[in-house]
Coordinates of C-alpha atoms in Angstrom, one line a residue:
Chain A
M173 CA 35.6 1.4 -33.9
R174 CA 32.4 3.4 -34.4
D175 CA 31.0 5.6 -31.6
V176 CA 29.1 3.1 -29.5
A177 CA 26.2 5.6 -29.3
E178 CA 25.7 5.1 -33.0
M179 CA 25.6 1.4 -32.6
I180 CA 22.5 1.3 -30.4
S181 CA 19.7 -0.5 -32.3
P182 CA 17.5 2.2 -33.9
H183 CA 14.2 1.0 -32.4
I184 CA 15.7 1.4 -28.9
A185 CA 17.5 4.7 -29.7
D186 CA 14.2 6.1 -30.9
M187 CA 12.3 5.0 -27.9
A188 CA 11.4 7.9 -25.6
P189 CA 12.5 7.5 -21.9
S190 CA 9.7 7.5 -19.4
G191 CA 8.3 11.0 -18.6
I192 CA 8.1 10.3 -14.9
R193 CA 11.7 10.2 -14.1
K194 CA 13.0 13.7 -14.9
F195 CA 11.0 15.4 -12.2
F196 CA 12.3 13.2 -9.5
D197 CA 15.9 13.7 -10.3
I198 CA 15.2 17.3 -9.5
V199 CA 13.3 16.4 -6.3
A200 CA 16.2 14.4 -5.0
E201 CA 18.4 17.5 -5.2
M202 CA 15.8 19.9 -3.7
K203 CA 15.6 20.6 0.0
D204 CA 12.2 20.5 1.7
A205 CA 10.6 19.2 -1.4
I206 CA 7.6 16.9 -1.0
S207 CA 6.9 14.2 -3.5
L208 CA 3.6 12.8 -4.4
G209 CA 5.2 11.1 -7.3
V210 CA 6.3 7.7 -6.0
G211 CA 4.4 4.7 -7.4
E212 CA 5.1 2.3 -4.6
P213 CA 3.8 1.6 -1.1
D214 CA 5.3 3.6 1.7
F215 CA 4.7 0.6 4.0
I216 CA 7.5 -1.8 4.7
T217 CA 6.9 -5.4 3.9
P218 CA 5.1 -7.0 6.9
W219 CA 7.6 -8.5 9.3
T220 CA 6.4 -12.0 9.0
I221 CA 7.2 -12.0 5.3
R222 CA 10.6 -10.4 5.8
E223 CA 11.3 -13.0 8.5
A224 CA 10.4 -15.8 6.1
G225 CA 12.9 -14.4 3.6
I226 CA 15.5 -14.3 6.3
Y227 CA 14.8 -17.9 7.4
A228 CA 15.1 -19.0 3.8
L229 CA 18.6 -17.6 3.7
E230 CA 19.5 -19.1 7.0
K231 CA 18.4 -22.5 5.8
G232 CA 20.6 -22.1 2.8
H233 CA 17.8 -21.9 0.2
T234 CA 20.2 -20.0 -2.1
H235 CA 19.8 -22.0 -5.4
Y236 CA 17.7 -21.5 -8.4
T237 CA 14.1 -22.6 -8.3
S238 CA 12.5 -24.4 -11.2
N239 CA 12.0 -22.0 -14.2
A240 CA 8.3 -21.6 -13.6
G241 CA 8.9 -20.9 -9.9
L242 CA 8.8 -22.8 -6.6
K243 CA 6.3 -25.5 -6.7
E244 CA 5.1 -24.6 -3.2
L245 CA 4.5 -21.0 -4.2
R246 CA 2.6 -21.9 -7.3
Q247 CA 0.4 -24.3 -5.3
E248 CA -0.2 -21.6 -2.7
L249 CA -1.0 -19.1 -5.4
C250 CA -3.6 -21.4 -6.9
R251 CA -5.2 -21.8 -3.4
Y252 CA -5.1 -18.0 -2.9
T253 CA -6.7 -17.3 -6.2
H254 CA -9.4 -19.8 -5.5
R255 CA -10.1 -18.4 -2.0
T256 CA -10.0 -14.7 -3.1
Y257 CA -11.7 -14.8 -6.4
G258 CA -13.2 -18.3 -6.8
L259 CA -11.0 -18.8 -9.8
D260 CA -9.4 -22.2 -10.3
Y261 CA -6.0 -22.6 -11.9
E262 CA -3.5 -25.4 -11.9
E263 CA 0.2 -25.2 -11.2
D264 CA 1.2 -25.4 -14.8
E265 CA -1.1 -22.5 -15.6
T266 CA 1.0 -20.4 -13.3
L267 CA 4.3 -18.7 -13.9
I268 CA 6.3 -16.8 -11.3
T269 CA 8.1 -13.8 -12.8
V270 CA 10.4 -10.9 -11.8
G271 CA 7.6 -8.5 -11.0
G272 CA 4.4 -8.0 -12.9
S273 CA 6.5 -6.0 -15.4
E274 CA 8.3 -9.1 -16.6
A275 CA 5.0 -11.0 -17.0
I276 CA 3.7 -8.1 -19.2
D277 CA 6.7 -8.3 -21.4
L278 CA 6.5 -12.1 -21.7
M279 CA 2.9 -12.1 -22.6
V280 CA 3.3 -9.4 -25.2
R281 CA 6.4 -11.1 -26.7
A282 CA 4.7 -14.5 -26.7
I283 CA 1.9 -13.4 -29.0
I284 CA 2.8 -10.1 -30.7
S285 CA 4.9 -10.0 -33.9
K286 CA 5.2 -7.7 -36.9
G287 CA 1.8 -6.4 -38.1
D288 CA -0.1 -7.3 -34.9
E289 CA -2.0 -4.6 -33.1
A290 CA -2.4 -4.3 -29.4
L291 CA -5.1 -2.2 -27.9
I292 CA -4.1 -0.2 -24.9
P293 CA -6.5 2.0 -22.9
E294 CA -4.9 5.3 -21.9
P295 CA -3.9 7.0 -19.7
S296 CA -2.1 3.9 -18.3
F297 CA 1.1 2.5 -17.0
V298 CA 4.1 3.4 -19.1
C299 CA 5.3 0.0 -20.2
Y300 CA 2.7 -1.6 -22.4
K301 CA 3.4 0.6 -25.4
P302 CA 7.2 0.1 -25.5
C303 CA 6.8 -3.7 -24.9
V304 CA 4.5 -3.9 -27.9
T305 CA 6.8 -1.8 -30.0
M306 CA 9.9 -3.9 -29.0
A307 CA 8.0 -7.0 -30.0
G308 CA 7.5 -5.5 -33.4
G309 CA 3.8 -4.9 -33.0
T310 CA 1.7 -1.7 -33.2
P311 CA 0.3 -0.2 -30.0
V312 CA -3.1 1.3 -30.6
P313 CA -4.2 3.6 -27.7
I314 CA -7.8 3.8 -26.7
V315 CA -8.6 7.1 -25.0
T316 CA -10.6 6.7 -21.7
R317 CA -12.3 9.8 -20.4
E318 CA -13.0 11.5 -17.1
E319 CA -16.7 11.6 -17.8
D320 CA -16.7 7.8 -18.2
E321 CA -14.7 7.6 -14.9
F322 CA -11.8 6.4 -17.0
R323 CA -13.4 3.1 -17.8
L324 CA -12.9 1.4 -21.1
T325 CA -16.3 1.6 -22.9
P326 CA -17.4 -1.1 -25.3
E327 CA -18.0 1.6 -27.9
A328 CA -14.5 3.0 -27.7
L329 CA -13.1 -0.6 -27.9
A330 CA -15.2 -1.7 -30.8
E331 CA -14.1 1.4 -32.8
K332 CA -10.5 0.4 -32.6
I333 CA -10.7 -3.3 -33.4
T334 CA -9.3 -4.3 -36.8
D335 CA -8.5 -7.6 -38.5
R336 CA -5.0 -7.2 -37.1
T337 CA -6.0 -6.8 -33.4
K338 CA -4.5 -9.6 -31.4
L339 CA -4.3 -8.3 -27.9
L340 CA -6.3 -6.1 -25.5
V341 CA -4.6 -4.8 -22.4
L342 CA -7.0 -4.3 -19.5
P343 CA -5.1 -2.2 -16.9
Y344 CA -7.6 -2.1 -14.0
P345 CA -7.5 -0.9 -11.2
N346 CA -5.6 1.7 -13.2
N347 CA -2.4 3.5 -12.7
P348 CA -2.5 6.6 -13.0
T349 CA -6.3 7.3 -12.9
G350 CA -7.3 5.0 -10.0
A351 CA -10.3 3.8 -12.1
I352 CA -11.8 0.3 -11.7
M353 CA -14.0 -1.8 -13.9
E354 CA -16.9 -3.4 -12.2
K355 CA -18.5 -6.7 -13.3
E356 CA -21.1 -5.1 -15.6
S357 CA -18.4 -3.0 -17.4
L358 CA -16.2 -6.0 -17.8
E359 CA -19.1 -8.1 -19.2
A360 CA -19.8 -5.4 -21.8
I361 CA -16.1 -5.6 -22.9
A362 CA -16.3 -9.4 -23.0
D363 CA -19.3 -9.1 -25.3
V364 CA -17.4 -7.0 -27.8
I365 CA -14.5 -9.5 -28.1
R366 CA -16.3 -12.8 -27.6
D367 CA -16.5 -13.7 -31.3
K368 CA -13.1 -12.3 -32.2
D369 CA -9.6 -13.8 -32.0
I370 CA -8.4 -11.3 -29.4
L371 CA -6.4 -12.3 -26.3
V372 CA -6.5 -10.3 -23.1
L373 CA -3.7 -9.2 -20.9
S374 CA -5.4 -8.2 -17.6
D375 CA -3.0 -6.3 -15.5
E376 CA -4.5 -6.6 -12.0
I377 CA -1.5 -5.7 -10.0
Y378 CA -3.6 -3.2 -7.9
G379 CA -6.5 -5.7 -7.6
A380 CA -6.1 -6.0 -3.8
L381 CA -6.3 -2.2 -3.5
T382 CA -10.0 -1.7 -4.4
Y383 CA -12.1 0.5 -2.2
Q384 CA -15.6 -0.2 -3.5
G385 CA -16.8 -3.7 -3.5
S386 CA -14.2 -6.3 -4.3
H387 CA -12.0 -6.6 -7.3
V388 CA -13.4 -8.5 -10.2
P389 CA -10.8 -10.4 -12.3
F390 CA -11.5 -10.3 -16.0
A391 CA -10.9 -14.1 -16.1
S392 CA -14.0 -14.6 -13.9
I393 CA -16.3 -13.2 -16.6
D394 CA -18.1 -15.9 -18.4
G395 CA -16.0 -17.4 -21.2
M396 CA -13.1 -15.1 -20.8
K397 CA -10.7 -17.3 -18.8
E398 CA -9.7 -19.2 -21.9
R399 CA -8.3 -16.1 -23.6
T400 CA -7.0 -14.2 -20.6
V401 CA -3.6 -14.0 -19.0
T402 CA -4.0 -12.4 -15.6
I403 CA -0.9 -10.5 -14.4
N404 CA -0.5 -9.8 -10.7
G405 CA 2.3 -9.6 -8.2
F406 CA 3.3 -9.1 -4.6
S407 CA 4.6 -5.5 -4.9
K408 CA 1.5 -3.5 -4.3
A409 CA -0.8 -5.8 -2.3
F410 CA 1.9 -6.9 0.1
A411 CA 4.2 -3.9 -0.1
M412 CA 7.0 -6.0 -1.6
T413 CA 8.2 -3.9 -4.5
G414 CA 11.9 -4.5 -3.8
W415 CA 11.5 -8.2 -3.8
R416 CA 10.7 -8.2 -7.5
L417 CA 8.1 -10.8 -7.6
G418 CA 5.1 -11.1 -9.9
Y419 CA 3.1 -13.8 -11.6
A420 CA 1.0 -14.7 -14.6
M421 CA -2.0 -17.1 -14.7
G422 CA -3.6 -18.2 -17.8
P423 CA -4.3 -20.9 -20.4
K424 CA -1.5 -23.6 -20.6
P425 CA -0.3 -22.9 -24.1
L426 CA 0.2 -19.3 -23.4
I427 CA 1.9 -19.8 -20.1
K428 CA 4.1 -22.4 -21.8
A429 CA 5.1 -20.0 -24.5
M430 CA 5.9 -17.3 -21.8
L431 CA 7.9 -19.8 -19.9
K432 CA 10.0 -20.4 -22.9
I433 CA 11.1 -16.7 -23.1
H434 CA 11.4 -16.5 -19.3
Q435 CA 13.7 -19.5 -19.1
Y436 CA 16.1 -18.0 -21.6
A437 CA 16.0 -14.4 -20.5
I438 CA 15.6 -14.7 -16.7
M439 CA 15.9 -18.4 -15.7
C440 CA 13.9 -18.0 -12.6
A441 CA 12.6 -15.4 -10.2
P442 CA 14.7 -14.7 -7.0
T443 CA 14.5 -17.6 -4.6
T444 CA 14.5 -15.7 -1.3
S445 CA 11.6 -13.7 -2.6
Q446 CA 9.7 -16.8 -3.5
Y447 CA 10.0 -18.2 -0.1
A448 CA 8.9 -15.0 1.5
A449 CA 5.9 -14.8 -0.9
V450 CA 4.7 -18.2 0.3
E451 CA 4.4 -16.7 3.8
A452 CA 2.7 -13.6 2.3
L453 CA 0.0 -15.7 0.7
R454 CA -0.5 -17.9 3.7
S455 CA -0.7 -15.5 6.5
C456 CA -1.0 -11.9 5.5
D457 CA -4.7 -11.3 4.5
D458 CA -5.1 -9.1 7.6
D459 CA -2.0 -7.1 6.8
V460 CA -3.3 -6.5 3.3
A461 CA -6.7 -5.4 4.6
A462 CA -5.0 -3.0 7.1
M463 CA -2.9 -1.4 4.4
R464 CA -6.0 -1.1 2.2
D465 CA -7.9 0.6 5.0
E466 CA -5.1 3.1 5.5
Y467 CA -4.9 3.9 1.8
N468 CA -8.6 4.4 1.8
L469 CA -8.4 7.1 4.5
R470 CA -5.7 8.9 2.6
R471 CA -7.6 8.6 -0.7
R472 CA -10.5 10.4 0.9
V473 CA -8.2 13.1 2.3
M474 CA -6.7 13.7 -1.1
V475 CA -9.9 13.7 -3.2
K476 CA -11.5 16.2 -0.8
G477 CA -8.3 18.3 -0.8
F478 CA -8.4 18.7 -4.6
R479 CA -12.2 19.3 -4.7
D480 CA -11.9 22.0 -2.0
M481 CA -9.4 23.8 -4.3
G482 CA -12.2 23.9 -6.9
L483 CA -10.6 21.4 -9.2
S484 CA -12.6 18.6 -10.9
C485 CA -11.4 15.4 -9.4
F486 CA -12.7 12.0 -10.3
E487 CA -13.1 9.8 -7.3
P488 CA -10.7 6.9 -7.8
M489 CA -11.8 3.5 -6.4
G490 CA -8.6 1.6 -6.9
A491 CA -4.8 1.7 -6.7
F492 CA -3.2 4.6 -4.8
Y493 CA -3.4 7.5 -7.2
V494 CA -5.6 10.5 -7.6
F495 CA -5.8 12.1 -11.0
P496 CA -7.2 15.6 -10.7
N497 CA -8.1 17.7 -13.7
I498 CA -6.0 20.9 -13.7
S499 CA -7.0 22.1 -17.2
S500 CA -9.1 25.0 -15.7
L501 CA -5.9 26.7 -14.7
G502 CA -4.8 27.1 -18.3
L503 CA -1.5 25.3 -17.8
S504 CA -0.4 22.2 -19.6
S505 CA 0.2 19.2 -17.3
E506 CA 3.9 19.5 -17.9
D507 CA 3.9 23.2 -17.0
F508 CA 1.7 22.6 -14.0
A509 CA 4.1 20.0 -12.7
T510 CA 7.3 22.0 -13.4
Q511 CA 6.0 25.2 -11.9
L512 CA 4.5 23.5 -8.9
L513 CA 7.8 21.9 -8.2
K514 CA 9.7 25.2 -8.6
E515 CA 7.2 27.4 -6.7
E516 CA 5.9 25.1 -4.0
K517 CA 8.4 22.3 -4.0
V518 CA 5.8 19.6 -4.5
A519 CA 6.4 16.9 -7.1
V520 CA 3.5 15.4 -9.0
V521 CA 3.6 13.5 -12.3
P522 CA 2.2 15.2 -15.5
G523 CA -0.7 13.1 -16.9
T524 CA 1.0 13.1 -20.3
A525 CA 3.6 10.7 -18.9
F526 CA 0.8 8.1 -19.3
G527 CA -0.2 8.9 -22.8
D528 CA -1.3 12.0 -24.7
S529 CA -4.8 11.7 -23.3
G530 CA -3.4 12.5 -19.8
E531 CA -3.1 16.1 -20.9
G532 CA -4.9 18.3 -18.5
F533 CA -4.3 16.0 -15.5
V534 CA -1.6 15.2 -13.0
R535 CA -1.0 12.0 -11.0
C536 CA -0.7 12.3 -7.3
S537 CA 0.1 9.2 -5.2
Y538 CA -1.3 8.8 -1.8
A539 CA 1.3 6.2 -0.8
Y540 CA 2.4 8.8 1.8
S541 CA 1.6 9.6 5.4
V542 CA -1.5 11.7 6.1
K543 CA 0.7 14.4 7.4
N544 CA 2.8 14.5 4.2
I545 CA -0.4 14.5 2.1
E546 CA -1.9 17.4 4.0
T547 CA 1.3 19.5 3.8
A548 CA 1.4 18.8 0.0
L549 CA -2.3 19.7 -0.4
D550 CA -1.8 23.0 1.4
R551 CA 1.1 23.9 -0.9
I552 CA -0.8 22.9 -4.0
S553 CA -3.8 24.9 -2.8
S554 CA -1.8 28.1 -2.6
F555 CA -0.3 27.3 -6.1
V556 CA -3.8 26.9 -7.5
R557 CA -5.1 30.1 -5.9
R558 CA -2.2 32.1 -7.3
H559 CA -2.5 30.7 -10.8
R560 CA -6.2 31.1 -11.0
G561 CA -5.5 34.8 -10.5
Chain B
M1397 CA -17.9 4.0 12.8
K1398 CA -17.1 4.3 16.5
N1399 CA -14.4 1.7 16.3
D1400 CA -12.9 3.4 13.3
I1401 CA -12.8 6.7 15.2
L1402 CA -11.2 5.0 18.2
R1403 CA -8.6 3.3 16.0
L1404 CA -7.6 6.7 14.5
L1405 CA -7.6 8.6 17.8
E1406 CA -5.5 5.9 19.3
R1407 CA -2.9 6.6 16.7
D1408 CA -3.2 10.4 16.9
S1409 CA -5.4 12.1 19.4
R1410 CA -4.8 15.4 17.7
Y1411 CA -6.8 14.6 14.6
T1412 CA -9.5 17.3 14.3
H1413 CA -13.2 16.3 13.8
E1414 CA -12.9 17.6 10.3
Q1415 CA -9.9 15.4 9.5
L1416 CA -11.6 12.4 11.0
A1417 CA -14.7 13.1 9.0
T1418 CA -12.8 13.3 5.8
M1419 CA -10.8 10.2 6.4
L1420 CA -13.9 8.2 7.3
G1421 CA -16.1 9.6 4.6
T1422 CA -18.6 11.2 6.9
T1423 CA -19.6 14.6 8.3
T1424 CA -18.1 16.5 11.3
D1425 CA -21.4 16.4 13.1
V1426 CA -21.4 12.6 13.0
V1427 CA -17.9 12.5 14.3
A1428 CA -18.5 15.1 17.0
A1429 CA -21.6 13.2 18.2
A1430 CA -19.8 9.8 18.2
I1431 CA -16.8 11.2 20.2
K1432 CA -19.1 12.8 22.7
E1433 CA -20.9 9.5 23.3
L1434 CA -17.5 7.7 23.6
E1435 CA -16.5 10.2 26.2
D1436 CA -19.8 10.0 28.1
E1437 CA -19.6 6.2 28.0
K1438 CA -16.0 6.5 29.5
I1439 CA -14.7 4.6 26.5
I1440 CA -12.5 7.5 25.7
L1441 CA -10.8 8.3 29.1
G1442 CA -8.4 11.0 28.0
Y1443 CA -6.0 12.4 25.4
K1444 CA -2.4 12.1 26.3
T1445 CA 1.0 12.6 24.7
L1446 CA 3.5 9.8 24.2
I1447 CA 6.8 11.0 25.4
N1448 CA 10.2 9.3 25.1
W1449 CA 11.6 10.6 28.4
E1450 CA 14.8 8.8 27.8
R1451 CA 15.7 11.5 25.4
T1452 CA 15.2 14.3 27.9
D1453 CA 17.4 15.3 30.8
R1454 CA 14.8 14.1 33.3
D1455 CA 16.3 11.4 35.5
N1456 CA 13.3 9.2 36.2
I1457 CA 13.3 5.5 36.7
S1458 CA 10.5 3.1 36.0
A1459 CA 9.9 -0.5 37.1
I1460 CA 7.5 -3.3 36.6
I1461 CA 6.6 -5.1 39.8
T1462 CA 4.9 -8.5 39.6
I1463 CA 2.9 -9.3 42.7
K1464 CA 1.3 -12.5 44.0
I1465 CA -1.7 -11.9 46.2
T1466 CA -4.2 -13.9 48.2
P1467 CA -7.6 -13.0 46.8
Q1468 CA -10.1 -12.0 49.5
R1469 CA -13.5 -13.6 49.9
G1470 CA -16.2 -11.4 48.3
D1471 CA -13.8 -8.8 46.8
G1472 CA -11.5 -11.1 44.8
Y1473 CA -8.5 -9.1 43.7
D1474 CA -10.2 -5.7 43.4
K1475 CA -9.7 -4.4 46.9
I1476 CA -6.0 -5.0 46.9
A1477 CA -5.6 -3.6 43.4
E1478 CA -7.4 -0.5 44.6
R1479 CA -5.2 -0.1 47.6
I1480 CA -2.2 -0.3 45.2
Y1481 CA -3.4 2.0 42.4
K1482 CA -4.2 4.8 44.8
Y1483 CA -0.5 5.5 45.3
P1484 CA 0.5 8.3 42.9
Q1485 CA 3.8 6.5 42.2
V1486 CA 1.8 3.6 40.7
K1487 CA 1.2 4.4 37.0
G1488 CA -0.6 1.2 36.0
V1489 CA -2.1 -2.0 37.6
T1490 CA -3.3 -5.0 35.6
L1491 CA -4.6 -8.3 36.7
M1492 CA -2.8 -11.1 34.9
S1493 CA -3.2 -14.8 34.3
G1494 CA -0.1 -17.0 34.9
S1495 CA 2.5 -17.2 37.7
F1496 CA 1.7 -13.9 39.3
D1497 CA -1.5 -11.9 39.8
L1498 CA -0.9 -8.2 39.4
L1499 CA 1.4 -6.3 37.0
V1500 CA 2.2 -3.0 38.6
S1501 CA 4.2 -0.2 36.9
V1502 CA 5.8 2.3 39.2
E1503 CA 7.8 5.4 38.6
G1504 CA 10.3 7.1 40.9
K1505 CA 13.2 9.5 41.0
S1506 CA 15.8 6.8 41.7
L1507 CA 16.4 3.1 42.2
K1508 CA 16.3 3.6 45.9
D1509 CA 13.1 5.5 45.7
V1510 CA 11.3 2.7 43.9
A1511 CA 12.9 0.0 46.1
M1512 CA 11.8 1.8 49.2
F1513 CA 8.3 2.1 47.9
V1514 CA 8.1 -1.6 47.2
S1515 CA 9.6 -2.7 50.5
E1516 CA 7.8 -0.2 52.7
K1517 CA 4.4 0.0 51.0
L1518 CA 3.7 -2.9 48.7
A1519 CA 5.4 -5.9 50.2
P1520 CA 4.0 -5.5 53.7
M1521 CA 0.4 -5.0 52.5
D1522 CA -2.2 -7.4 53.7
G1523 CA -2.9 -10.1 51.1
V1524 CA 0.4 -9.6 49.3
V1525 CA 2.3 -12.9 49.2
S1526 CA 5.4 -11.8 47.3
T1527 CA 6.8 -9.1 45.0
N1528 CA 9.3 -9.2 42.2
T1529 CA 10.8 -5.9 41.0
H1530 CA 12.1 -5.4 37.4
F1531 CA 13.7 -2.1 36.5
T1532 CA 13.2 -0.8 32.9
L1533 CA 16.4 -0.4 31.1
K1534 CA 15.4 0.7 27.7
T1535 CA 12.1 1.1 25.8
Y1536 CA 12.1 -0.2 22.2
K1537 CA 8.5 0.1 21.4
K1538 CA 5.5 1.4 23.3
E1539 CA 1.9 2.1 22.3
N1540 CA 2.7 0.8 18.9
V1541 CA 5.4 3.4 18.4
I1542 CA 9.1 2.4 17.9
F1543 CA 11.3 4.4 20.3
T1544 CA 14.7 3.3 19.1
S1545 CA 15.0 4.3 15.5
E1546 CA 13.5 6.6 12.9
E1547 CA 12.1 5.1 9.8
L1548 CA 13.1 7.1 6.8
D1549 CA 11.5 7.2 3.4
D1550 CA 14.2 5.5 1.3
R1551 CA 12.2 5.0 -1.8
E1552 CA 14.4 5.8 -4.8
V1553 CA 13.6 7.4 -8.1
I1554 CA 12.0 4.9 -10.4
T1555 CA 9.8 4.9 -13.5
I1556 CA 6.4 3.6 -12.7

């Protein structure tokens, strides 16, 4: 038989692995290293949610749920979306998935085929591009800039739209920049696509972690609900990353198409997690608010820390990342991250992991204790002083 | 603002004014003034350290004593509570609703020490109807801090 390595499908073999990972393999080996790299909450899932999961197991809820997800959970989700954002969805406009990531993949696969273009603002989460490529489409990055507070501008969007554009990804609040899009900014985007056949994948997984005003879902913008699939999940808001539970809400035909892929590839999301999630939606608004307040404190500590070093640092208003501009040091993002890890034992993620436009920036997560953040900032500060020379 | 400061100081009284100001998005002057007011108003009564004595070699014993009392005309429960809290062995006194009136925490060097204090000082006190002594065996959580285990950061390497 041929070498199995040669039998990997070329479009997978050619795909670059994520740039985030390699640093953290080093960190794991390094003593006294501090990481600001992890993209998940440090909080443990609120106890009442964990307990609901345990009860579900005790009661013997160990079977599959329906493909689209537990009816009770979808109903609860519709109520939650109504009470939080005033958006009305029905059960069959809702699909429970294995994390927000699965929902992204489903949405992309449901609509993208060869020749289709998908617009992706960058820097952004690493998975949109490969999902589009795997579906046979062409990812088209749209660069967002620090001077625009990393918002997608209507001008930049209009410039990239072609006859082949089928999908716009809206990743706000944004990983890695922490940028948000307020109502007016979203309305301007809506005006650009209103007369065009463009669908929107609005990835709002960090929606509950917004520190200025409240999060505005793109589907709440006039006329946009009909063309938008909103992707969200329990990982960030409820600190439930390991439970692997997300969801998509959108127009029936789209959800139906996504469900088709989901039922063949996944069957259904984990049952225990779905029972736990019902409890999360019912009784954890206060826990979410408390975690958000805590992230907000840390966010301020981190932004001030970088600004005190003399670095330009955009003030992020969402998610749990800070994206300081390190270009004044004359190091590439990759060199900055590598040398910082070697010299000061602090791990950050080079901005280039999130697209070429991330060059000159690094991503630092504040999903860490204040103490951890302050120690890391001290070390980064001495690094910056030394390299500024 | 004041409640935010209190919430943070309750968690860690060693936060500096500068740290508090950064975390709350304000200036050190505002924080310093607020803390001074809170101290003057006796809302902040002190800054202490939370110690898990069980992990030291100090052999101390602590007990919770529940006490039923007859309230006195005019003074209610206050007078008896005062008589009780003046003893240095008494670390805390709280008036409770329910099947008893005062919840008293007491520390001593030995079981006998505490038992003697209860039988000689508390039980015979005028107005005390009955006492019930519960010795502390193990503290699991106190002041919102878990005493029995350390929570480790077990987040693994993942691409996100």
